[in-house]
CSV table of C-alpha atoms and ligand atoms in Angstrom, one decimal:
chain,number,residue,atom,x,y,z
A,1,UNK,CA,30.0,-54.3,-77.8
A,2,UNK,CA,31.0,-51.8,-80.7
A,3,UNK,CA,29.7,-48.9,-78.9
A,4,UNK,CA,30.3,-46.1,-81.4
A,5,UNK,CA,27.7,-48.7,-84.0
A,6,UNK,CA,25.3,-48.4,-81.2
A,7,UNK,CA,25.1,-44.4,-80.9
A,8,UNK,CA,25.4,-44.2,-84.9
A,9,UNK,CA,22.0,-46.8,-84.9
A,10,UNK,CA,20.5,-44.6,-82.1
A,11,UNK,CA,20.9,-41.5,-84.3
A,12,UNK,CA,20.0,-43.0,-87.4
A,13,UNK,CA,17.1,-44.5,-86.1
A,14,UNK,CA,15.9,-41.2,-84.6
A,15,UNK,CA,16.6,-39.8,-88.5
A,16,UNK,CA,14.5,-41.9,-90.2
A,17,UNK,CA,11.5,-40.9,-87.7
A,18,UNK,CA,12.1,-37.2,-88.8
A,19,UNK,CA,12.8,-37.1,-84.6
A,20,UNK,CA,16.9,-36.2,-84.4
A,21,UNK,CA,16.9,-32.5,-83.0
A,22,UNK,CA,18.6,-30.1,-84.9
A,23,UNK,CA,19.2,-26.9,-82.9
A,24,UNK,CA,19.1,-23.4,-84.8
A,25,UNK,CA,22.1,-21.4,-84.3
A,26,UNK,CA,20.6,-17.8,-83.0
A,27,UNK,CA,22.0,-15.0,-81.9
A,28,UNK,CA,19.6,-12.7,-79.6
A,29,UNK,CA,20.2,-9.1,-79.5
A,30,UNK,CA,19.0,-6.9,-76.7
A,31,UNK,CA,16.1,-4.6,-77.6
A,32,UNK,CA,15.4,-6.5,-80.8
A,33,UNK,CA,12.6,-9.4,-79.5
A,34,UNK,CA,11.6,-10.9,-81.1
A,35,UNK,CA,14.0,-10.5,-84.2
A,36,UNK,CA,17.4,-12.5,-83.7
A,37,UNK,CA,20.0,-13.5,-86.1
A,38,UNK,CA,20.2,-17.1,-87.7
A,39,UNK,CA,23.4,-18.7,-88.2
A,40,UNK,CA,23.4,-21.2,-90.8
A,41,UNK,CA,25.3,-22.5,-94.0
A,42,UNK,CA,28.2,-19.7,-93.7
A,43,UNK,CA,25.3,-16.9,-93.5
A,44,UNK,CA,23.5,-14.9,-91.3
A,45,UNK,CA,19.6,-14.1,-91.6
A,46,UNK,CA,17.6,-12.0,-89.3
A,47,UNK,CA,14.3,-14.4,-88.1
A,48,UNK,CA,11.5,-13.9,-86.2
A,49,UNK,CA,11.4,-15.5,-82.9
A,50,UNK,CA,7.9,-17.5,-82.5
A,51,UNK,CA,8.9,-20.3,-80.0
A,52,UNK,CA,10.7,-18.9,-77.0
A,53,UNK,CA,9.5,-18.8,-73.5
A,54,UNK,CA,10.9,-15.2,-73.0
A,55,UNK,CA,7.5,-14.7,-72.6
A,56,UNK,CA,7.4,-11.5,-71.4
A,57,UNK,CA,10.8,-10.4,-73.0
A,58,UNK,CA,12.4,-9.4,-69.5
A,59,UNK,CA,15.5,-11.3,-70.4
A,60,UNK,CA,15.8,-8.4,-72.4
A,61,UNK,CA,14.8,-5.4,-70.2
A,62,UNK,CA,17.3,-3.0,-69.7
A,63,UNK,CA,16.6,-2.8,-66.2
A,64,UNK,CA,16.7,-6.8,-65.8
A,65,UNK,CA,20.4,-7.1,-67.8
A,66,UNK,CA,21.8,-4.0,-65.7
A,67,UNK,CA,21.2,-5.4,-62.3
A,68,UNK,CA,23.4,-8.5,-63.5
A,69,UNK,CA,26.1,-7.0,-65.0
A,70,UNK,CA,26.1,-4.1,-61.8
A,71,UNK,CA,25.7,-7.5,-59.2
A,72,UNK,CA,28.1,-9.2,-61.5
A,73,UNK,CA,30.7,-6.6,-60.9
A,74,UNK,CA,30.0,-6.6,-57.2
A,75,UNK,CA,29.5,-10.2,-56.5
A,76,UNK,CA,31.5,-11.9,-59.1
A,77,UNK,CA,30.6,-14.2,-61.9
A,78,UNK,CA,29.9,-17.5,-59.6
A,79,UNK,CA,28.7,-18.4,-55.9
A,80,UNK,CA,31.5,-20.2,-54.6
A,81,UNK,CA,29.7,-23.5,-53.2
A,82,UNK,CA,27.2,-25.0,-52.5
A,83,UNK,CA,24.3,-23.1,-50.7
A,84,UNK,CA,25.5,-25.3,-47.1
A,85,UNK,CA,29.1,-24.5,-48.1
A,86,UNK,CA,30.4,-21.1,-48.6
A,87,UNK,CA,27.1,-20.5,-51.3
A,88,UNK,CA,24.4,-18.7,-49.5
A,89,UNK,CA,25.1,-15.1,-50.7
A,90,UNK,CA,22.9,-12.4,-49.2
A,91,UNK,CA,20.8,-12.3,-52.9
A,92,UNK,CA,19.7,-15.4,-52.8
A,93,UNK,CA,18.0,-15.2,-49.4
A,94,UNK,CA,16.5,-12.1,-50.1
A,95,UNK,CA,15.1,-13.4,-53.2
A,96,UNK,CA,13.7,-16.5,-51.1
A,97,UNK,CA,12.0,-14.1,-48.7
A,98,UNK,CA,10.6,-12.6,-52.2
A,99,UNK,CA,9.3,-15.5,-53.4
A,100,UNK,CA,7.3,-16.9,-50.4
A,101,UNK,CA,6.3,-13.2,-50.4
A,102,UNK,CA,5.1,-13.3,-54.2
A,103,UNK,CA,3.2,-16.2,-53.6
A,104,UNK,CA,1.9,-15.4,-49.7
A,105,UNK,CA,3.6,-18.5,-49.0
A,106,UNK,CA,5.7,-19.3,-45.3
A,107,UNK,CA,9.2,-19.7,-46.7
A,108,UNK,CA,11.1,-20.5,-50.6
A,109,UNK,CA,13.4,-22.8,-51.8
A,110,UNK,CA,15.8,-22.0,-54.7
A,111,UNK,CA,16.8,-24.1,-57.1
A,112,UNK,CA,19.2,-24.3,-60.5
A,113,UNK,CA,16.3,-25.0,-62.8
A,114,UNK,CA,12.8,-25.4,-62.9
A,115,UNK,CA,13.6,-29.0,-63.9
A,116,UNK,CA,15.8,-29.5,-60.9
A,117,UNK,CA,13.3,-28.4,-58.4
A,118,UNK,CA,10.8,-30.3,-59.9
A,119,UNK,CA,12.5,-33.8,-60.0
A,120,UNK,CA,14.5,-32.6,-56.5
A,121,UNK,CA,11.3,-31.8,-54.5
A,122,UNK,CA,9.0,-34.1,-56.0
A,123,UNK,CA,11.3,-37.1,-55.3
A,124,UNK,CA,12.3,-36.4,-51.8
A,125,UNK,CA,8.9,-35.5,-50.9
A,126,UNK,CA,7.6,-38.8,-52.0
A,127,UNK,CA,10.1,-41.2,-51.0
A,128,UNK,CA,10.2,-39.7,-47.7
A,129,UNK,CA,6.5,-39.2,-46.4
A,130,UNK,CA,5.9,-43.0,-45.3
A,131,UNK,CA,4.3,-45.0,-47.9
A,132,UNK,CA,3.5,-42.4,-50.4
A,133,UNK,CA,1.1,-42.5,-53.5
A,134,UNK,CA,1.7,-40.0,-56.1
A,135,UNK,CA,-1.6,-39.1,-58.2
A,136,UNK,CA,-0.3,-37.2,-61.5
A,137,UNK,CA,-2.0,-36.0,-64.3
A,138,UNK,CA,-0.8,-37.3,-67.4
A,139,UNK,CA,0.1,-34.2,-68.8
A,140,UNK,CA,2.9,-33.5,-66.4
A,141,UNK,CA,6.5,-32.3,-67.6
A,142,UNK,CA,9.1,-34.8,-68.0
A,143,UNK,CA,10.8,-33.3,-64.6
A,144,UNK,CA,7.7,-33.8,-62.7
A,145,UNK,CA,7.8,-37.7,-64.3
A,146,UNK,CA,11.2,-37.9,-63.5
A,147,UNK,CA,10.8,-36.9,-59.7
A,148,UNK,CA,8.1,-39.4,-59.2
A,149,UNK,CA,10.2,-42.4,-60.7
A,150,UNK,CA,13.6,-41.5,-58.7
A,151,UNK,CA,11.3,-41.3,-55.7
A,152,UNK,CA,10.0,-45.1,-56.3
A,153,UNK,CA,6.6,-44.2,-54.6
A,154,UNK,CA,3.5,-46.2,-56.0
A,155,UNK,CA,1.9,-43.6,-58.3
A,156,UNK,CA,-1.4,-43.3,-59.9
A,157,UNK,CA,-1.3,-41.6,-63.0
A,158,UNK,CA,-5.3,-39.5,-64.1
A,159,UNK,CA,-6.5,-38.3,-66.9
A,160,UNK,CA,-5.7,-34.8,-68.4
A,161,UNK,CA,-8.0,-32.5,-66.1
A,162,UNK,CA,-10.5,-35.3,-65.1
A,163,UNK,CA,-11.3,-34.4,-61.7
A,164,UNK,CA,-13.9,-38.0,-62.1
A,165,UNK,CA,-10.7,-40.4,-62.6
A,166,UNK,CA,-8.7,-38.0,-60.0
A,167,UNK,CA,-11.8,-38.7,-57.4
A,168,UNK,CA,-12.3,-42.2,-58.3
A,169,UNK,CA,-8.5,-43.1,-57.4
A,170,UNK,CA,-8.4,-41.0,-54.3
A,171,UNK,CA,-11.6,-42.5,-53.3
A,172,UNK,CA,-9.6,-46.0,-53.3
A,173,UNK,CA,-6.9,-45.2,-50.7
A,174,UNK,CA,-7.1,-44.8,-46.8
A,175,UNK,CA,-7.9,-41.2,-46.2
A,176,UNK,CA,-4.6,-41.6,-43.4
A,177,UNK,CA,-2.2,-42.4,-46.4
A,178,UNK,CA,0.2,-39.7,-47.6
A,179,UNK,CA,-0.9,-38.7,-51.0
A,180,UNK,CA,0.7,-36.6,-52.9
A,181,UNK,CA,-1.3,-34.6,-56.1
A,182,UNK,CA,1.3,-33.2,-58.7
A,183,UNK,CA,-0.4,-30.9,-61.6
A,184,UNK,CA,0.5,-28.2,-63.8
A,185,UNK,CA,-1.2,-24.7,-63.9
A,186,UNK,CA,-0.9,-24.4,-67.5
A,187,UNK,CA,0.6,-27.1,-69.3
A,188,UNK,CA,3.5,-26.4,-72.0
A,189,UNK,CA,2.4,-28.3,-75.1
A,190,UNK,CA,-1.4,-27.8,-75.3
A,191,UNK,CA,-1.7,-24.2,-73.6
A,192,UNK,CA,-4.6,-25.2,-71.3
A,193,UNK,CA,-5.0,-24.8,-67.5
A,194,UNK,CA,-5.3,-26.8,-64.6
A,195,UNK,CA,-8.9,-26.9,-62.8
A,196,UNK,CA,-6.7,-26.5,-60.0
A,197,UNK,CA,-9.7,-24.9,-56.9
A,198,UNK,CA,-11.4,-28.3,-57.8
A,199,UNK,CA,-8.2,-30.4,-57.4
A,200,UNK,CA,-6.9,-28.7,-54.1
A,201,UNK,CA,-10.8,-29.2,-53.0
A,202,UNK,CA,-10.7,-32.9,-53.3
A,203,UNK,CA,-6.9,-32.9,-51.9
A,204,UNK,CA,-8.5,-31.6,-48.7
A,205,UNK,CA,-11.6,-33.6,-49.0
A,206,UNK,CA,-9.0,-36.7,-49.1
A,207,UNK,CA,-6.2,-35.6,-47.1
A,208,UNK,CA,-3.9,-35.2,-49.9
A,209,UNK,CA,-1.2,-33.0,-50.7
A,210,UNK,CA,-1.0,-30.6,-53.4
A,211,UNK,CA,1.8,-29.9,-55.4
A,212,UNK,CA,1.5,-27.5,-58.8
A,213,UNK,CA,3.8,-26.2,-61.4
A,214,UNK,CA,3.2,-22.9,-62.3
A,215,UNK,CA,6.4,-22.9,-64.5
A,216,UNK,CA,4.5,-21.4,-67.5
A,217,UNK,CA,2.5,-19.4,-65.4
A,218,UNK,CA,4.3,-16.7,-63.1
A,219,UNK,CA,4.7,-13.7,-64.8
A,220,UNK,CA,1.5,-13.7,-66.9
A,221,UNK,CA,-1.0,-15.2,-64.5
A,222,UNK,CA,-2.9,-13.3,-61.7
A,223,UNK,CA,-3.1,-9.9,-60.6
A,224,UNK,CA,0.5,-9.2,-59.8
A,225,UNK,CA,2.0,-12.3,-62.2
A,226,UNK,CA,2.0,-14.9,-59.8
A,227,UNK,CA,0.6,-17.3,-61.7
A,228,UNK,CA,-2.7,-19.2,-61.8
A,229,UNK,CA,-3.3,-20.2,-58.3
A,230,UNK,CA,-3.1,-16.0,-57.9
A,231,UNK,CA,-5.4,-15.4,-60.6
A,232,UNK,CA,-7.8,-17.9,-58.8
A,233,UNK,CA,-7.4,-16.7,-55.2
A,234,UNK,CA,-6.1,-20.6,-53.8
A,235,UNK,CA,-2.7,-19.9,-52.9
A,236,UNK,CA,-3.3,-20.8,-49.7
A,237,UNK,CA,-4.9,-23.8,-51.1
A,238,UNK,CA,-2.3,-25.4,-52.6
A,239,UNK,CA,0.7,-26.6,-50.5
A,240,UNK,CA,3.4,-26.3,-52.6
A,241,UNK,CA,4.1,-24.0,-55.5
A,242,UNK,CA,6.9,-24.8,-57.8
A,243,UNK,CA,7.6,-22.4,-60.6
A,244,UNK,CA,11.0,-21.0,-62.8
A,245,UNK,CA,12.6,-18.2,-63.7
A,246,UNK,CA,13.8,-18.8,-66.9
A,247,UNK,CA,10.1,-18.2,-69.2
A,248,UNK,CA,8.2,-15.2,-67.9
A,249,UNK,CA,10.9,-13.7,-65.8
A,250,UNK,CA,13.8,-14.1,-68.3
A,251,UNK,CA,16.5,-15.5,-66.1
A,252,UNK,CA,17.3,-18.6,-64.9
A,253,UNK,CA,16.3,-21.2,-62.4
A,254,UNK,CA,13.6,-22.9,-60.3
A,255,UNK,CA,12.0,-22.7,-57.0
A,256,UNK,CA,9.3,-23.9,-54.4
A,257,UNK,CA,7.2,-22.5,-52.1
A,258,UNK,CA,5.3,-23.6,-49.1
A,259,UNK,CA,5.3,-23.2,-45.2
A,260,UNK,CA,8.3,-23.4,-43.6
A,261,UNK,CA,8.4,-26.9,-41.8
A,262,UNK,CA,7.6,-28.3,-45.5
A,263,UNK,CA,10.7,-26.1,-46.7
A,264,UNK,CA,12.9,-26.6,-44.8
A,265,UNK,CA,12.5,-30.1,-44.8
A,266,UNK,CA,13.3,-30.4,-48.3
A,267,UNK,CA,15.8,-27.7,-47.7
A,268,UNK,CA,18.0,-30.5,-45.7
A,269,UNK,CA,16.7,-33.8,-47.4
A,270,UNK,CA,16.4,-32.9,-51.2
A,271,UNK,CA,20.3,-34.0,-53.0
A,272,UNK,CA,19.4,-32.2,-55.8
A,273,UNK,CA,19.4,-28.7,-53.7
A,274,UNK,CA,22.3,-29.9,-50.9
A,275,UNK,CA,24.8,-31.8,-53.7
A,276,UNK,CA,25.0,-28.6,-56.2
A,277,UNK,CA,26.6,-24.9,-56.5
A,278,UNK,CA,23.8,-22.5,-56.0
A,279,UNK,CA,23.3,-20.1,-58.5
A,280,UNK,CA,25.4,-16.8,-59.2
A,281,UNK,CA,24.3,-14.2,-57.0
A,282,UNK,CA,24.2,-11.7,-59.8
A,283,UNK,CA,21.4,-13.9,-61.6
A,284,UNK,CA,19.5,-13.7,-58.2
A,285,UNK,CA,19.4,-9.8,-58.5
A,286,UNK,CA,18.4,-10.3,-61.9
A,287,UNK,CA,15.4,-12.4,-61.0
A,288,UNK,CA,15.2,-10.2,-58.0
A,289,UNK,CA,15.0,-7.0,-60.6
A,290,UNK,CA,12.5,-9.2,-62.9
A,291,UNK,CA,10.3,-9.8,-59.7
A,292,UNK,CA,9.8,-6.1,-59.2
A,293,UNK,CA,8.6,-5.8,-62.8
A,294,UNK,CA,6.7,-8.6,-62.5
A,295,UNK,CA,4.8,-7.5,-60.2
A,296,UNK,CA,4.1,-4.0,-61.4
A,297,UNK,CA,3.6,-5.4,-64.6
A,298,UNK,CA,0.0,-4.6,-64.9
A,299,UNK,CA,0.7,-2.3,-68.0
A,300,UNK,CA,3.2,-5.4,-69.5
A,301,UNK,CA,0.9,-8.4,-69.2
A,302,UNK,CA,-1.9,-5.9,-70.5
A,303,UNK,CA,0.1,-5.8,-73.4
A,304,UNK,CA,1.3,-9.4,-73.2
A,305,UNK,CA,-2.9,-10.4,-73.1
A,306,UNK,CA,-3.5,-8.0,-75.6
A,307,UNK,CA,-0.9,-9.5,-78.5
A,308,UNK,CA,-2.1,-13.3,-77.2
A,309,UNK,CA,-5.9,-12.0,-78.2
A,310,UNK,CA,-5.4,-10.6,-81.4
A,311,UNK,CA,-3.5,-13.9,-82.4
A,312,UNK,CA,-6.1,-16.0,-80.9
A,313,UNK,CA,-9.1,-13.9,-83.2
A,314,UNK,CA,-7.0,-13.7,-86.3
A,315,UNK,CA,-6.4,-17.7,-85.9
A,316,UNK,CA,-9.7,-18.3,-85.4
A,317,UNK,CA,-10.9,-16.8,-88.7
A,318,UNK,CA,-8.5,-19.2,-90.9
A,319,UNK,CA,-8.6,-23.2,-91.6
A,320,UNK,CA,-5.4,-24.2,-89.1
A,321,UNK,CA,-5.4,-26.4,-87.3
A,322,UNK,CA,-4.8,-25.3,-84.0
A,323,UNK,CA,-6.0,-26.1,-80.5
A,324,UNK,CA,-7.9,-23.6,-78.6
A,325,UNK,CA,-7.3,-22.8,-74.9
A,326,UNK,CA,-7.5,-20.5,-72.1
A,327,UNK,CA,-4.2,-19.9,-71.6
A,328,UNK,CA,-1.3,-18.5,-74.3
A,329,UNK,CA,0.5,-21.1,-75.8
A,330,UNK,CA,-1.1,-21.7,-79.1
A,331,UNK,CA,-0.5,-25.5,-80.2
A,332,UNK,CA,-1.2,-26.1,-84.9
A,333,UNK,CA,-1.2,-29.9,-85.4
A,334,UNK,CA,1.1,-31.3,-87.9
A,335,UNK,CA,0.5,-35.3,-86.5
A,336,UNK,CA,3.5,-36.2,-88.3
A,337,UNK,CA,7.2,-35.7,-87.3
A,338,UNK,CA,9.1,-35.7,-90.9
A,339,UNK,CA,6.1,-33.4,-91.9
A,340,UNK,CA,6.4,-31.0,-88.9
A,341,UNK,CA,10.2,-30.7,-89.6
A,342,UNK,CA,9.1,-30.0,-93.2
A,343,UNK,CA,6.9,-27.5,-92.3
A,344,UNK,CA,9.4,-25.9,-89.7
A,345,UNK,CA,12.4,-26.0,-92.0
A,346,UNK,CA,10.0,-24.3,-94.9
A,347,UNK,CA,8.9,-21.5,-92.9
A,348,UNK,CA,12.8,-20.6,-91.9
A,349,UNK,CA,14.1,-21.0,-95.4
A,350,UNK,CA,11.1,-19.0,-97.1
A,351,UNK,CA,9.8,-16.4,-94.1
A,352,UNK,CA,12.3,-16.1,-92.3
A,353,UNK,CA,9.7,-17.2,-89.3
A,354,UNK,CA,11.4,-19.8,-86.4
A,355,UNK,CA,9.4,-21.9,-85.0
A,356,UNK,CA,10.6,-25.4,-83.3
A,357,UNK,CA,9.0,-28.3,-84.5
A,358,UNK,CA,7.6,-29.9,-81.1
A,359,UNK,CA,7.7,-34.0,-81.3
A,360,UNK,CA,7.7,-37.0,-79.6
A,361,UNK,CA,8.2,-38.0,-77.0
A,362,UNK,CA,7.9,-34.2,-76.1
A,363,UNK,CA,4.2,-34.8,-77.6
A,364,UNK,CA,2.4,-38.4,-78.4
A,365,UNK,CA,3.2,-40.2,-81.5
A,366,UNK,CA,0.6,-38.6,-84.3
A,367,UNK,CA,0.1,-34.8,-82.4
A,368,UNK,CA,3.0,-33.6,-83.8
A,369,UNK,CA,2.8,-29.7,-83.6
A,370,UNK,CA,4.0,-26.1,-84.1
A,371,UNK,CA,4.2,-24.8,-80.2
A,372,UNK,CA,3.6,-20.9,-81.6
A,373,UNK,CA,4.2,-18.8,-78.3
A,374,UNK,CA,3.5,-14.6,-78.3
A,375,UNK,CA,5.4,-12.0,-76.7
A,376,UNK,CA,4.2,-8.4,-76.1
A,377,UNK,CA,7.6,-7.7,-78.7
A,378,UNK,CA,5.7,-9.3,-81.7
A,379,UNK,CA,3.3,-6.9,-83.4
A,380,UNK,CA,0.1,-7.2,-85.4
A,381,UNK,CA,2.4,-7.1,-88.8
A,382,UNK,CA,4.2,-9.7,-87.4
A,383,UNK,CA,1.2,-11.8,-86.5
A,384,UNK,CA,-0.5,-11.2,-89.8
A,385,UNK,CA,2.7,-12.7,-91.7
A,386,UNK,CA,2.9,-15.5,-89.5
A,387,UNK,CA,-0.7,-16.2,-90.4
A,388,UNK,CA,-0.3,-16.0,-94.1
A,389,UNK,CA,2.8,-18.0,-94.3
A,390,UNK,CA,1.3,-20.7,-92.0
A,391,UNK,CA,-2.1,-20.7,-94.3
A,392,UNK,CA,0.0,-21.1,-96.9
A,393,UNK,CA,2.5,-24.0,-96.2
A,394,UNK,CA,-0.6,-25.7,-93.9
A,395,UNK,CA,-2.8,-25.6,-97.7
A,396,UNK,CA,0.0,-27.1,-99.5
A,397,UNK,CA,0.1,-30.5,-97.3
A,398,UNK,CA,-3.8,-30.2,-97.5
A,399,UNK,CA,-3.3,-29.5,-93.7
A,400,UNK,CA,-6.5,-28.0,-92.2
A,401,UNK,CA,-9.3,-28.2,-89.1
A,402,UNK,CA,-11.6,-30.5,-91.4
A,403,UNK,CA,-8.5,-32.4,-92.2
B,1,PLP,C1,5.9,-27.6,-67.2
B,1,PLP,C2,7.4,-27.4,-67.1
B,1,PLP,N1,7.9,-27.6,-65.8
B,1,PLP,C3,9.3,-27.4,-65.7
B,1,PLP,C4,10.1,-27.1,-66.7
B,1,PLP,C5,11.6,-27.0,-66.5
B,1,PLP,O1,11.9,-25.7,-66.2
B,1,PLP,P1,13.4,-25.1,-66.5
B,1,PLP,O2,13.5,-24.8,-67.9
B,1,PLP,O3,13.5,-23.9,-65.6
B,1,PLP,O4,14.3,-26.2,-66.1
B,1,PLP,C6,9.5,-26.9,-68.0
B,1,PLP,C7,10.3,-26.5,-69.2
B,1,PLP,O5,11.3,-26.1,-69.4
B,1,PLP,C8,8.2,-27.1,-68.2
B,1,PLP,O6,7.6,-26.9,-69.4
């Protein structure tokens, strides 16, 4: 085996698909959102930010950065252990406390990622309830995927929202056979929502479990930001709530939340939570300092709402191609991965405007997009200049709705 020949094809291969990720060199600067500086070819350009998941700019907030540097300073820069071994620090189980409280939930479980407590909970959950099926909605993040296949359980994979094809394959199993149903309150690439009262409905009608991410949810979802299954009123319809810190809240990391036996089970059986150094306790005060904005934050997610609607109207009056949903991630076809880099790279070079060209296998093969994303930082100017330069570069690949 000439191994180095075998990454080189690998790479090349993903080249000639327009596919190999090239990561743009930025430089954030506090109180700037959603400006940041753009490292490239021995210069540096100021860019607009239109792809991050700082949704709500906390990561930011001057409030949010000096509780981590104060905690930092107190508690030092790293945890010590793992949470069983020397790592619990008093933060992180207060901010546990606060996020069963956040979500009227029993008990929470951190984790170092969003990713991590996906795969972590998902997997021991299923391989450990006896004979397990896993129904998942087709849609799911690669974590969620990822949890299901370590955990080796038969799944069952439905149709995007179809509560017909979820019935249908509940329908076929004995109503005595651990199920577990793993969905996503709003889902990252396409911006729409779950129908998640209906899905937790059948789950009791057919004994089932529920499990949703509300990853790209908490902070701008529901009453006091926590997330959809707030703004609906079923919290204590679903079972298990799984959600980050690193989008809305700025910060980093992943959790779950449930009642306690449920917990605390995956508490001592999950080897992506026992097998790991818990996070720094100063990013716990952080999130803990984020929380308390978060849910507050009437007057931000106003604002965030308010920025999301005017995009949403303005879009609607042009020719792009763009998906409409509920929720406020804001998807423009391409259908094309060379093309959608094109497109990208254009609207860096000549506006100045960042935005990460989102494809396969992130996306299927042919709905290649722009993933545009709005925080309550960007203003009308900015939104109208995004709109022009997309209209513009769109029209010269004959790129529109009709197309
Ligand atoms: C739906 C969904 N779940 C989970 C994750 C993983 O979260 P984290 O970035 O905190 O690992 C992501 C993306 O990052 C996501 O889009």
């Amino acid at each position: 085996m000439h191994y180095d020949n075998f990454f080189a094809t690998y790479l090349q291969h993903l080249k000639s698909e327009g596919r190999y990720r090239v990561f743009v060199n930025l430089e954030r600067m506090v109180g700037k959102a959603p400006l940041a500086l753009w490292h490239h070819d021995q210069i540096v350009e100021e860019v607009v930010v239109w792809c991050s998941n700082d949704y709500l700019a906390l990561s930011q907030n001057p409030e949010v950065v000096e509780a981590m540097v104060a905690a930092a300073q107190t508690y030092g820069s790293g945890s010590g252990g793992t949470r069983n071994i020397s790592g619990t620090s008093h933060p992180h189980v207060k901010l546990e406390q606060a996020i069963a409280n956040f979500h009227r939930k029993e008990a929470g479980l951190l984790f170092s990622s969003g990713y991590v407590a996906n795969e972590a909970a998902i997997s021991t959950l299923a391989s450990n309830l006896p004979g397990c099926i896993v129904l998942s909605d087709e849609k799911n993040h690669a974590s969620m995927i990822q949890g299901i296949r370590n955990s080796r359980a038969e799944k069952y994979i439905f149709r995007h929202n179809d509560l017909a094809d979820l019935e249908a394959k509940l329908k076929q199993l004995p109503q005595t056979q651990p199920k577990l149903i793993v969905f996503t309150a709003v889902y990252s690439m396409d911006g729409d929502r779950a129908p998640a009262a209906e899905i937790c409905a059948l789950a009791k009608q057919y004994n089932a479990l529920t499990f949703i991410d509300e990853v790209h949810a908490v902070g701008m979802y529901g009453a006091s930001g926590a997330g959809l299954s707030e703004l609906l009123g079923i919290q204590d319809q679903v079972d298990i709530i799984q959600g980050n810190f690193a989008k809305g809240f700025g910060v980093i990391g992943g959790y779950i939340t449930g009642n306690k036996n449920l917990v605390d089970f995956v508490r001592s059986a999950a080897s992506g939570f026992i097998f790991t150094t818990s996070m720094p306790p100063a990013t716990a005060v952080a999130i803990l300092k984020s929380m308390e904005l978060i849910e507050n934050g009437q007057k931000l997610r106003a604002q965030f709402w308010q920025q999301v609607n005017y995009f949403k109207q303005q879009i609607a009056k042009t020719d792009l191609p763009y998906r409409e949903s509920q929720g406020h991630i804001v998807p423009v076809v391409v259908g094309d991965a060379a093309l959608c880099k094109e497109i990208c790279d254009r609207l860096l070079y000549e506006d100045k405007i960042y935005i990460q060209p989102i494809n396969y296998p992130t996306v299927p093969v042919g709905q290649e997009r722009l993933r545009i994303t709005i925080t309550p930082a960007h203003t009308r100017d900015h939104i109208d200049q995004l709109l022009t330069a997309l209209q513009r570069v769109y029209a010269d690949y004959k790129l529109s709705k009709a197309a």
